[in-house]
Coordinates of C-alpha atoms in Angstrom, one line a residue:
Chain S
M1 CA -7.0 -16.9 128.4
E2 CA -4.4 -16.4 131.0
F3 CA -2.3 -13.6 132.0
G4 CA 0.2 -12.6 134.7
G5 CA 3.3 -13.9 136.3
Q6 CA 1.5 -16.9 137.8
G7 CA 3.6 -20.0 137.7
G8 CA 1.8 -23.3 137.5
G9 CA 3.2 -26.7 137.0
R10 CA 4.5 -28.1 133.8
R11 CA 1.4 -30.2 133.3
F12 CA -0.8 -27.2 133.7
A13 CA 1.2 -25.1 131.3
T14 CA 0.9 -27.9 128.7
L15 CA -2.8 -28.0 129.1
I16 CA -3.0 -24.2 128.7
D17 CA -0.9 -24.5 125.6
L18 CA -3.3 -27.0 124.1
M19 CA -6.3 -24.9 124.9
S20 CA -4.9 -21.6 123.6
L21 CA -4.0 -20.6 120.1
L22 CA -1.1 -18.6 121.2
S23 CA 0.9 -18.8 124.4
A24 CA 3.8 -16.6 125.5
R25 CA 5.4 -17.0 128.9
K26 CA 7.8 -14.8 130.6
I27 CA 9.1 -13.2 127.4
T28 CA 12.1 -11.0 128.0
H29 CA 13.9 -9.3 125.2
A30 CA 16.7 -6.8 124.9
Y31 CA 18.6 -5.6 121.8
R32 CA 22.2 -6.9 121.8
R33 CA 25.0 -4.5 122.6
I34 CA 28.7 -5.3 122.3
L35 CA 29.7 -2.8 125.0
G36 CA 27.5 -1.5 127.8
R37 CA 24.3 -2.8 129.2
A38 CA 21.4 -3.5 127.0
S39 CA 18.2 -1.9 128.1
P40 CA 15.3 -4.5 128.0
T41 CA 12.5 -3.9 125.6
L42 CA 10.3 -6.6 127.1
V43 CA 10.3 -7.9 130.7
N44 CA 8.5 -11.1 131.7
V45 CA 5.5 -10.6 129.4
D46 CA 2.9 -13.3 129.5
L47 CA 0.1 -13.7 127.0
E48 CA -2.5 -16.4 126.2
V49 CA -4.8 -16.0 123.3
G50 CA -7.7 -18.4 122.9
P51 CA -9.9 -19.1 119.9
G52 CA -12.2 -16.2 119.0
E53 CA -10.2 -13.8 121.1
C54 CA -8.8 -10.5 119.9
W55 CA -6.1 -9.0 122.1
G56 CA -5.3 -5.4 121.7
L57 CA -1.6 -4.5 122.6
V58 CA -1.7 -0.9 123.6
G59 CA 1.2 1.3 124.7
P60 CA 3.1 4.4 123.7
N61 CA 5.9 4.4 121.2
G62 CA 8.8 2.2 122.3
S63 CA 6.8 0.2 124.8
G64 CA 7.7 -3.1 123.1
K65 CA 4.4 -3.8 121.2
S66 CA 6.1 -4.4 117.8
T67 CA 9.0 -6.4 119.4
L68 CA 6.4 -8.7 121.1
L69 CA 4.6 -9.3 117.8
R70 CA 7.9 -10.0 116.0
I71 CA 8.7 -12.6 118.7
L72 CA 5.3 -14.1 118.3
A73 CA 5.8 -14.2 114.5
G74 CA 9.1 -16.0 115.0
V75 CA 11.3 -13.4 113.4
T76 CA 13.0 -12.2 116.6
S77 CA 14.3 -14.4 119.3
P78 CA 13.6 -13.5 123.0
L79 CA 16.4 -13.5 125.5
S80 CA 14.3 -15.8 127.7
G81 CA 10.8 -17.1 127.8
M82 CA 8.8 -19.4 125.6
A83 CA 6.2 -18.8 123.0
S84 CA 4.1 -21.1 121.0
V85 CA 1.4 -21.0 118.4
S86 CA -1.1 -23.9 118.2
G87 CA 1.1 -25.8 120.5
A88 CA 4.2 -25.5 118.3
P89 CA 7.2 -23.3 119.2
V90 CA 7.2 -20.0 117.3
G91 CA 9.3 -20.0 114.3
S92 CA 8.7 -23.7 113.7
L93 CA 7.1 -24.8 110.4
R94 CA 3.8 -25.7 112.1
A95 CA 3.7 -22.3 114.0
R96 CA 4.4 -20.5 110.8
T97 CA 1.6 -22.3 109.0
A98 CA -0.9 -21.2 111.6
C99 CA 0.3 -17.6 111.8
G100 CA -0.4 -14.6 109.6
Y101 CA 1.8 -11.5 110.3
A102 CA 1.4 -8.0 109.1
P103 CA 4.4 -5.9 110.3
E104 CA 4.1 -2.2 110.9
S105 CA 6.2 -1.1 107.9
V106 CA 7.5 -2.9 104.9
H107 CA 9.5 -1.2 102.2
W108 CA 8.2 -3.3 99.3
P109 CA 10.7 -3.8 96.4
P110 CA 9.8 -0.7 94.3
G111 CA 10.0 -2.5 90.9
M112 CA 7.9 -5.5 92.0
R113 CA 4.3 -5.8 90.9
V114 CA 1.6 -6.2 93.6
Q115 CA 0.2 -9.4 91.9
D116 CA 3.7 -10.9 91.8
A117 CA 4.3 -10.2 95.5
L118 CA 1.0 -11.6 96.6
G119 CA 1.3 -14.6 94.2
E120 CA 4.8 -15.4 95.5
L121 CA 3.9 -15.1 99.1
A122 CA 0.8 -17.2 98.7
A123 CA 2.7 -19.9 96.8
I124 CA 5.5 -20.0 99.4
S125 CA 2.9 -21.1 101.9
S126 CA 1.1 -23.5 99.6
V127 CA 0.9 -23.7 95.8
R128 CA -2.7 -25.0 96.1
G129 CA -5.3 -22.4 95.2
V130 CA -2.9 -19.5 94.9
L131 CA -5.1 -17.6 92.5
G132 CA -8.2 -18.1 94.6
R133 CA -6.5 -16.9 97.8
V134 CA -5.1 -13.9 96.1
E135 CA -8.5 -13.1 94.6
R136 CA -10.2 -13.3 98.0
V137 CA -7.9 -10.9 99.8
T138 CA -7.9 -8.6 96.7
E139 CA -11.6 -8.3 96.9
L140 CA -11.6 -7.9 100.7
L141 CA -9.0 -5.0 100.7
G142 CA -10.0 -3.5 97.4
L143 CA -6.8 -4.2 95.6
A144 CA -8.1 -5.0 92.2
D145 CA -7.1 -1.8 90.6
I146 CA -3.5 -1.8 92.0
L147 CA -2.7 -5.5 91.3
P148 CA -0.8 -4.8 88.1
R149 CA 1.0 -1.8 89.5
R150 CA 4.5 -1.7 90.9
F151 CA 5.1 -0.9 94.5
G152 CA 7.1 2.2 93.7
T153 CA 3.9 3.8 92.3
L154 CA 1.7 3.0 95.3
S155 CA 0.6 5.4 98.0
L156 CA 1.4 4.6 101.7
G157 CA -2.2 3.5 102.3
Q158 CA -2.3 1.3 99.3
A159 CA 1.0 -0.4 100.3
R160 CA -0.4 -0.8 103.8
R161 CA -3.4 -2.6 102.4
V162 CA -1.1 -5.1 100.6
V163 CA 0.7 -5.8 103.9
I164 CA -2.6 -6.7 105.6
A165 CA -3.6 -8.7 102.5
Q166 CA -0.6 -10.9 102.6
A167 CA -1.2 -11.7 106.3
L168 CA -4.7 -12.9 105.5
L169 CA -3.7 -14.9 102.4
D170 CA -3.4 -18.3 104.0
D171 CA -6.5 -18.0 106.3
P172 CA -4.3 -18.3 109.4
Q173 CA -5.6 -19.5 112.8
M174 CA -3.6 -16.7 114.5
I175 CA -3.4 -13.2 113.0
L176 CA -0.7 -10.7 114.2
L177 CA -1.4 -7.2 113.1
D178 CA 1.0 -4.3 113.9
E179 CA -0.6 -0.9 113.6
A180 CA -2.8 -2.4 110.9
F181 CA -5.4 0.3 110.6
S182 CA -3.3 3.4 110.2
G183 CA -3.5 4.9 106.7
L184 CA -6.6 2.9 105.7
D185 CA -9.7 4.7 104.4
S186 CA -13.0 4.2 106.1
L187 CA -14.5 2.0 103.4
V188 CA -11.6 -0.5 103.5
M189 CA -11.7 -0.3 107.3
H190 CA -15.3 -1.2 107.4
D191 CA -14.8 -4.3 105.1
L192 CA -11.7 -5.3 107.0
L193 CA -13.4 -5.1 110.4
E194 CA -16.3 -7.1 109.1
D195 CA -14.0 -9.8 107.9
L196 CA -12.0 -9.9 111.1
H197 CA -15.3 -10.3 113.1
L198 CA -16.2 -13.2 110.9
R199 CA -12.8 -14.8 111.4
L200 CA -13.1 -14.3 115.2
A201 CA -16.5 -16.0 115.1
G202 CA -14.9 -18.8 113.3
G203 CA -12.4 -19.4 116.1
V204 CA -9.4 -17.4 114.8
G205 CA -7.3 -15.5 117.3
I206 CA -6.0 -12.0 116.7
V207 CA -3.3 -9.9 118.3
L208 CA -3.5 -6.2 117.3
A209 CA -0.8 -3.8 118.3
T210 CA -1.8 -0.2 118.2
H211 CA -1.2 3.1 120.0
R212 CA -4.8 4.3 119.2
L213 CA -7.4 2.9 121.5
E214 CA -10.2 3.7 119.1
D215 CA -8.9 0.9 116.8
L216 CA -9.8 -1.6 119.5
V217 CA -13.3 -0.5 120.2
G218 CA -15.8 -3.1 119.0
L219 CA -13.1 -5.5 117.9
A220 CA -10.8 -6.3 120.9
T221 CA -12.1 -8.7 123.5
H222 CA -9.0 -8.2 125.7
V223 CA -6.4 -5.5 126.2
L224 CA -2.8 -5.7 127.3
V225 CA -1.2 -2.4 128.1
L226 CA 2.6 -2.2 127.8
Q227 CA 4.8 0.6 129.1
G228 CA 8.6 0.4 129.0
G229 CA 8.4 -3.3 128.1
R230 CA 6.4 -4.2 131.1
V231 CA 2.7 -5.1 131.4
V232 CA 0.9 -2.4 133.3
R233 CA -2.7 -3.4 132.7
C234 CA -4.4 -6.4 131.3
G235 CA -8.0 -7.6 131.2
L236 CA -11.3 -7.6 129.4
A237 CA -11.6 -4.8 126.8
E238 CA -14.9 -3.6 128.2
D239 CA -13.3 -3.1 131.6
I240 CA -10.3 -1.3 130.4
L241 CA -11.6 0.8 127.5
D242 CA -14.8 1.7 129.3
G243 CA -15.1 5.4 129.7
L244 CA -11.9 6.2 127.7
A245 CA -12.2 8.0 124.4
G246 CA -10.5 10.8 122.5
R247 CA -7.0 11.8 122.0
D248 CA -5.8 11.5 125.5
S249 CA -7.3 8.1 126.1
L250 CA -3.9 6.3 126.1
A251 CA -2.4 8.9 128.4
G252 CA -5.4 8.5 130.6
L253 CA -5.0 4.7 130.7
L254 CA -1.4 5.0 131.7
E255 CA -2.2 7.7 134.3
N256 CA -4.9 5.5 135.8
H257 CA -2.3 2.8 136.3
S258 CA 0.3 5.1 137.9
Chain D
M1 CA 8.1 -27.6 98.8
I2 CA 9.8 -28.2 95.4
A3 CA 6.9 -26.4 93.7
A4 CA 7.2 -23.4 96.1
S5 CA 10.9 -23.4 95.5
L6 CA 10.4 -23.4 91.7
L7 CA 7.9 -20.6 92.0
V8 CA 10.2 -18.5 94.1
A9 CA 12.9 -19.1 91.4
G10 CA 10.4 -18.0 88.7
V11 CA 9.5 -14.8 90.5
T12 CA 13.2 -14.1 91.3
F13 CA 14.0 -14.6 87.6
R14 CA 11.2 -12.3 86.5
R15 CA 12.3 -9.6 89.0
L16 CA 15.8 -9.7 87.6
V17 CA 15.1 -10.0 83.9
T18 CA 13.3 -6.7 83.5
L19 CA 13.3 -4.5 80.5
R20 CA 15.6 -2.1 82.4
N21 CA 18.1 -4.8 83.3
L22 CA 18.0 -6.2 79.8
A23 CA 18.7 -2.7 78.4
L24 CA 21.5 -2.3 81.0
A25 CA 23.1 -5.5 79.9
A26 CA 22.8 -4.6 76.2
A27 CA 24.4 -1.2 76.9
G28 CA 27.2 -2.9 78.8
G29 CA 27.8 -5.2 75.9
L30 CA 27.7 -2.3 73.5
L31 CA 30.4 -0.4 75.5
A32 CA 32.6 -3.5 75.7
G33 CA 32.3 -4.0 71.9
L34 CA 33.1 -0.3 71.1
L35 CA 36.1 -0.4 73.4
A36 CA 37.3 -3.6 71.7
L37 CA 37.0 -1.8 68.3
G38 CA 39.7 0.6 69.5
V39 CA 42.3 -2.2 70.2
P40 CA 45.1 -1.5 67.7
S41 CA 46.0 -5.1 67.0
A42 CA 43.3 -7.4 65.6
S43 CA 45.0 -10.5 67.1
L44 CA 44.6 -8.9 70.6
A45 CA 40.9 -8.0 70.1
H46 CA 39.6 -11.4 71.1
D47 CA 41.5 -11.5 74.4
V48 CA 40.7 -7.9 75.2
L49 CA 37.1 -8.4 74.5
N50 CA 36.9 -11.4 76.9
V51 CA 38.4 -9.2 79.6
L52 CA 36.0 -6.4 78.9
V53 CA 33.0 -8.7 78.9
A54 CA 34.0 -10.2 82.3
T55 CA 34.6 -6.7 83.7
I56 CA 31.3 -5.3 82.5
A57 CA 29.6 -8.5 83.8
V58 CA 31.1 -8.0 87.2
L59 CA 30.0 -4.3 87.3
V60 CA 26.5 -5.0 86.0
I61 CA 25.4 -8.4 87.1
F62 CA 27.0 -8.8 90.5
P63 CA 25.3 -5.7 92.0
L64 CA 21.9 -6.8 90.4
V65 CA 21.9 -10.3 91.9
A66 CA 23.4 -9.3 95.2
G67 CA 21.0 -6.4 95.5
L68 CA 17.9 -8.5 95.4
P69 CA 18.1 -10.5 98.6
T70 CA 20.0 -7.8 100.5
S71 CA 17.5 -5.1 99.7
D72 CA 14.6 -7.5 100.4
R73 CA 16.1 -8.1 103.8
L74 CA 16.6 -4.4 104.5
G75 CA 13.2 -3.4 103.3
G76 CA 11.4 -6.1 105.1
Y77 CA 10.1 -8.1 102.2
E78 CA 12.3 -11.1 103.2
G79 CA 10.7 -10.9 106.6
L80 CA 7.3 -11.6 104.9
Q81 CA 8.8 -14.6 103.1
V82 CA 10.5 -16.2 106.1
V83 CA 7.5 -16.1 108.4
R84 CA 5.7 -18.4 105.9
P85 CA 5.8 -22.1 106.1
I86 CA 8.7 -22.8 103.8
R87 CA 12.1 -24.3 104.8
S88 CA 15.2 -22.2 104.5
V89 CA 16.8 -24.5 102.1
A90 CA 13.8 -24.4 99.7
L91 CA 13.6 -20.6 99.9
A92 CA 17.3 -20.2 99.4
F93 CA 17.4 -22.7 96.5
G94 CA 14.5 -20.9 94.7
R95 CA 16.2 -17.5 95.1
V96 CA 19.7 -18.8 94.1
E97 CA 18.3 -20.8 91.2
G98 CA 16.3 -17.9 89.8
S99 CA 19.1 -15.4 90.3
L100 CA 21.7 -17.7 88.8
I101 CA 19.7 -18.3 85.6
A102 CA 18.9 -14.6 85.3
G103 CA 22.5 -13.6 85.9
L104 CA 23.8 -16.1 83.2
L105 CA 21.2 -14.8 80.8
L106 CA 22.3 -11.2 81.3
L107 CA 25.9 -12.3 81.0
L108 CA 25.2 -14.0 77.6
I109 CA 23.4 -10.8 76.4
I110 CA 26.4 -8.7 77.4
A111 CA 28.8 -11.1 75.6
H112 CA 26.7 -11.5 72.4
V113 CA 26.1 -7.8 72.0
A114 CA 29.9 -7.1 72.7
H115 CA 30.9 -9.7 70.1
G116 CA 28.4 -8.5 67.6
V117 CA 29.7 -4.9 67.8
A118 CA 33.4 -5.9 68.0
G119 CA 32.8 -8.3 65.1
L120 CA 32.1 -5.3 62.8
R121 CA 35.8 -4.5 62.8
M122 CA 37.4 -5.1 59.5
V123 CA 40.6 -7.2 59.6
P124 CA 42.9 -8.5 56.9
N125 CA 41.7 -11.8 55.5
Q126 CA 44.7 -14.1 55.9
L127 CA 45.1 -17.4 54.1
V128 CA 47.6 -19.8 55.6
G129 CA 49.7 -21.6 53.0
K130 CA 49.5 -25.3 52.5
S131 CA 52.9 -27.0 52.0
E132 CA 53.1 -28.6 48.6
A133 CA 56.8 -29.5 48.5
S134 CA 59.9 -28.9 50.6
S135 CA 63.5 -29.5 49.8
G136 CA 66.9 -28.2 51.0
S137 CA 66.8 -25.6 48.3
G138 CA 63.3 -24.2 49.0
E139 CA 59.6 -24.6 49.8
L140 CA 56.4 -24.6 47.7
W141 CA 53.2 -23.3 49.2
R142 CA 49.7 -23.2 47.9
F143 CA 47.1 -20.6 48.7
S144 CA 43.4 -21.1 47.8
V145 CA 42.6 -17.5 46.8
P146 CA 38.8 -16.8 46.8
A147 CA 37.4 -16.4 43.3
G148 CA 36.5 -12.7 43.5
S149 CA 39.7 -11.6 45.2
Q150 CA 41.8 -9.1 43.3
G151 CA 45.6 -8.7 43.8
P152 CA 48.3 -7.6 44.3
Y153 CA 48.5 -9.6 47.6
R154 CA 50.7 -9.3 50.6
L155 CA 52.7 -12.4 51.5
L156 CA 53.9 -12.7 55.1
V157 CA 57.0 -14.8 55.6
N158 CA 58.7 -15.7 58.8
T159 CA 62.5 -15.9 58.5
H160 CA 65.6 -16.0 60.6
L161 CA 69.0 -14.6 59.7
P162 CA 71.7 -16.3 61.7
F163 CA 74.3 -13.6 61.0
A164 CA 74.6 -9.9 60.9
G165 CA 73.9 -8.2 57.5
A166 CA 71.3 -9.2 54.9
G167 CA 70.3 -12.2 53.0
E168 CA 68.1 -12.8 50.0
L169 CA 64.9 -14.7 49.2
E170 CA 63.8 -15.7 45.8
V171 CA 60.0 -15.7 45.4
T172 CA 58.4 -17.3 42.4
T173 CA 54.7 -16.9 42.0
R174 CA 52.7 -19.2 39.7
R175 CA 49.0 -19.1 38.8
S176 CA 47.6 -21.4 36.1
S177 CA 50.2 -20.8 33.3
G178 CA 51.3 -17.4 34.5
E179 CA 54.5 -17.0 36.5
H180 CA 56.4 -14.1 38.2
Q181 CA 59.8 -14.2 39.8
Q182 CA 61.3 -11.6 42.2
Q183 CA 64.2 -11.4 44.7
V184 CA 63.7 -9.9 48.1
T185 CA 66.3 -8.6 50.5
I186 CA 66.0 -10.2 53.9
L187 CA 67.0 -8.2 56.9
P188 CA 67.4 -9.5 60.5
V189 CA 63.7 -9.2 61.3
R190 CA 61.4 -12.1 61.9
R191 CA 58.4 -11.2 59.6
H192 CA 58.7 -10.0 56.1
E193 CA 56.0 -8.6 53.8
V194 CA 56.4 -9.4 50.1
V195 CA 54.0 -7.9 47.6
I196 CA 53.2 -10.5 44.9
P197 CA 51.2 -9.8 41.7
D198 CA 47.7 -11.0 40.9
L199 CA 48.9 -12.5 37.6
A200 CA 45.7 -11.6 35.9
P201 CA 44.1 -12.9 33.7
H202 CA 45.2 -16.2 35.2
R203 CA 42.9 -17.4 38.0
G204 CA 42.9 -20.3 40.4
D205 CA 45.1 -21.3 43.3
L206 CA 48.3 -19.3 43.8
Y207 CA 51.5 -21.3 44.2
V208 CA 54.5 -19.6 45.8
S209 CA 57.9 -21.0 45.8
L210 CA 60.3 -19.6 48.3
T211 CA 64.1 -20.2 47.9
P212 CA 66.4 -18.9 50.6
L213 CA 69.7 -17.4 49.4
G214 CA 72.7 -16.5 51.5
G215 CA 71.9 -18.4 54.7
V216 CA 68.3 -17.3 55.3
V217 CA 66.4 -19.8 57.4
F218 CA 62.5 -20.1 57.4
G219 CA 60.6 -19.7 60.7
V220 CA 58.3 -22.4 62.1
Q221 CA 55.0 -20.7 61.1
P222 CA 53.9 -21.2 57.6
P223 CA 53.6 -18.2 55.3
A224 CA 50.3 -16.3 55.1
L225 CA 48.7 -14.4 52.3
E226 CA 46.5 -11.4 52.9
V227 CA 43.6 -11.3 50.4
G228 CA 41.5 -8.2 51.1
E229 CA 39.5 -7.6 54.4
R230 CA 36.8 -9.3 56.3
P231 CA 34.8 -8.5 59.5
L232 CA 36.5 -9.8 62.6
N233 CA 35.0 -13.2 63.2
L234 CA 35.0 -13.7 66.9
G235 CA 33.6 -17.1 66.7
V236 CA 31.0 -19.0 68.7
P237 CA 30.6 -19.3 71.7
A238 CA 30.6 -15.6 72.5
V239 CA 31.9 -16.4 76.0
P240 CA 34.7 -19.0 76.1
G241 CA 34.0 -22.0 78.3
G242 CA 36.7 -21.0 80.8
T243 CA 35.4 -17.4 81.2
L244 CA 31.8 -18.7 81.5
A245 CA 32.8 -21.2 84.2
R246 CA 34.7 -18.6 86.1
L247 CA 31.9 -16.1 86.0
A248 CA 29.2 -18.6 86.9
F249 CA 31.2 -19.8 89.9
A250 CA 31.7 -16.2 91.0
L251 CA 28.0 -15.5 90.5
L252 CA 27.2 -18.4 92.8
V253 CA 29.5 -17.1 95.4
V254 CA 27.9 -13.7 95.2
L255 CA 24.5 -15.2 95.7
A256 CA 25.5 -17.4 98.6
A257 CA 27.1 -14.4 100.3
A258 CA 24.2 -12.2 99.6
H259 CA 21.9 -14.6 101.6
A260 CA 24.0 -14.1 104.7
F261 CA 25.9 -10.9 104.5
H262 CA 25.6 -7.3 103.3
F263 CA 25.5 -6.1 99.7
E264 CA 29.1 -4.9 99.6
T265 CA 30.4 -8.1 101.2
A266 CA 28.6 -10.2 98.6
C267 CA 29.9 -8.2 95.7
L268 CA 33.5 -8.3 97.0
S269 CA 33.2 -12.1 97.6
G270 CA 32.4 -12.4 93.9
V271 CA 35.4 -10.4 92.9
F272 CA 37.6 -12.5 95.1
A273 CA 36.0 -15.7 93.7
L274 CA 37.1 -14.6 90.2
A275 CA 40.7 -15.0 91.2
V276 CA 40.0 -18.6 92.2
T277 CA 40.2 -21.4 89.6
P278 CA 36.7 -22.7 89.2
P279 CA 36.0 -26.4 89.7
Q280 CA 37.3 -28.5 86.8
S281 CA 35.1 -31.6 86.9
P282 CA 31.3 -31.9 87.0
A283 CA 31.6 -33.7 90.4
L284 CA 33.5 -30.8 91.9
W285 CA 31.0 -28.4 90.3
A286 CA 28.1 -30.3 92.0
L287 CA 29.9 -30.3 95.3
S288 CA 30.7 -26.6 95.1
F289 CA 27.1 -25.8 94.2
A290 CA 25.8 -27.9 97.1
L291 CA 28.2 -26.3 99.5
L292 CA 27.4 -22.8 98.4
L293 CA 23.6 -23.6 98.4
A294 CA 24.0 -24.9 102.0
F295 CA 25.8 -21.7 102.9
A296 CA 22.9 -19.6 101.4
S297 CA 20.4 -21.8 103.2
L298 CA 22.2 -21.3 106.5
G299 CA 22.3 -17.6 105.8
T300 CA 18.5 -17.6 105.2
A301 CA 17.9 -19.6 108.4
L302 CA 20.0 -17.3 110.5
V303 CA 18.3 -14.2 109.0
R304 CA 15.0 -15.9 109.8
R305 CA 16.1 -15.9 113.5
Q306 CA 17.6 -12.4 113.2
A307 CA 20.9 -13.9 114.2
L308 CA 22.6 -11.7 111.6
P309 CA 22.5 -7.9 111.4

C-alpha cells in the first residue's frame, strides 16, 4: 500500500504496480465545460490497494468518491494521472476482467427480468459456468425469490442487491463498491460482509465508497478521506476510525483534519 | 467473444420481442389494414397499404429499437455491460444483431396483419380476355368464366374515338350454341362498360366478338370481364422486396445511431435513411452493414470512455 504525493522513479512505480492490485497516481478530474472554468472534482489523488486490503473511501456528498470509483472502473477518463488494475491500464480488457464494479445507482430496464440481466452480464464476461455463477451470487444475496421478477416490480433494496450481485458474478480480484450497503437489510448485510471477509482472506482487494463510517468498521483495513476532491486523511482504518462513532463521526473526522 | 456476442443478441431479441411489443405491432397492422379498407379504389389499395405499413413500422419499430440502447445508457445498465471484459465490437454486434432480427420480425407482423385485414375487402373479380382472333373488322376474345358464376356480366372495353361525336361497337356474345348480339354507342371516353347476358342454360367459356363501327379504335389493354366479387388478394410476400430492403436499411441506421447518439437523433436518422435508396447488390449490402456496425462499435467504445454525452 502506498499513498501520498511521493514521486519515486519509474522503476519504483512499476514495482509498486506489480505488487498492488490497484494503483492510481495523481488522478485529477473535472467535468468538461464549454464556457467557463471547470471546477475539479478530484485533485492529485493517489491510491494503492494491495491483496487482502479493503480501502474505505469516505467523504461528504460531492467529495469525489463516486468519480474516483468510476475512473478506477474505467468508465470515466481522468484529466491527468494514471490508474491500473493488476498492472493493466484501467479500461483495458485485462483490467476489466479483474474488476467488479457496483455503481451507486442503476436504473435497471423496468421490463427486464432479474435472471436475464444477471445471465447476460455473466455471459458477457465469460460464457463458462454462467448458471453456476448466477446461482452463487443469488444464494449469497438472497435473490432466489426475485430472479423471475421484472425490475419494475422490485423495491429499492432488492434492486440494490442485484447491483452488488452483478459485481461479484465473475469472482473479480478487485471489487469496487459505491455506497454498497445502503438499503440492505441486516440479514443480507451479515451474509455479504462474511463473503467479503472471505474474499479479502483470499487476496481480493476492495474499495468501498461510503459516507457512513459505520459501514467500514470491521471490514476496512485502510481509510482514505476525501473532501472537495482532495485527500484530507489517509491511513490504517484502526487509526482513523478509532474513537469515532455515531451520526457526527464524519463531521468529526473532517473537523479533526481542519 | 462470439458466444458472448450471440448471447447478447439473444437477450436483446428477447427484450424487444415481448408480449406487449407483439401486441403493439399487431395493433399497428390492424390499424393499417382498416385504413386500407377505406381506400375508394381497389387498384390503389395495394400501394396505399404499403405506405401505411411503412409508416406504422417507422412509428412503432424505430422508437422500440432506438429506445433499448439509449435508455440502457441513460439508466446505467449499459455501464454495467461496458465495464465487463467484452470488446466494443462484440457488444455492439450482439445488440445490433438482436435488435435487427427483432425489428424485422415486428415489421413482418405489422405487414401480415395489415394484409390479412385489408385482404378481407371484396373487389370485383376481373377476368382478362384471351385473344382468339383479330382482323381489320374486329376482335374475338375468350373468357374462362368459373363454373358457378352467374351472369349478367360487365365487360370493360378500352376504346379511342379519334373524332368528336359518337361511334358504335357491335358486341356478339357466344357460349356453347347460344348467341346474343347487341350494338353499343361509343362516346369519347376511354373505358366502356357493356352488360352482356349469361346465355343460360348454355355454359362453358364465353366468346365475345367486338366489331368497331364508325371509326372506333380499340385501346392497348385487352378487355376484361367482371364475374362477381372476391376478397382482395394482396399476394405474397406481404412486404414487397423493395419496401423490406428500405426499412431494413433504415432500421440498421437507427441502431447504429442509437449506439452513439440520443434517442431522438437515432429515430430521425432512420427517417432520413428511408429517403435514401438502399444498396442494390449483396456486396453493397455487406459493405453498408459492416460500415454501420463499425459506427455502432465506435459509438459503444466512445460511450465506454464517456466521450459522448
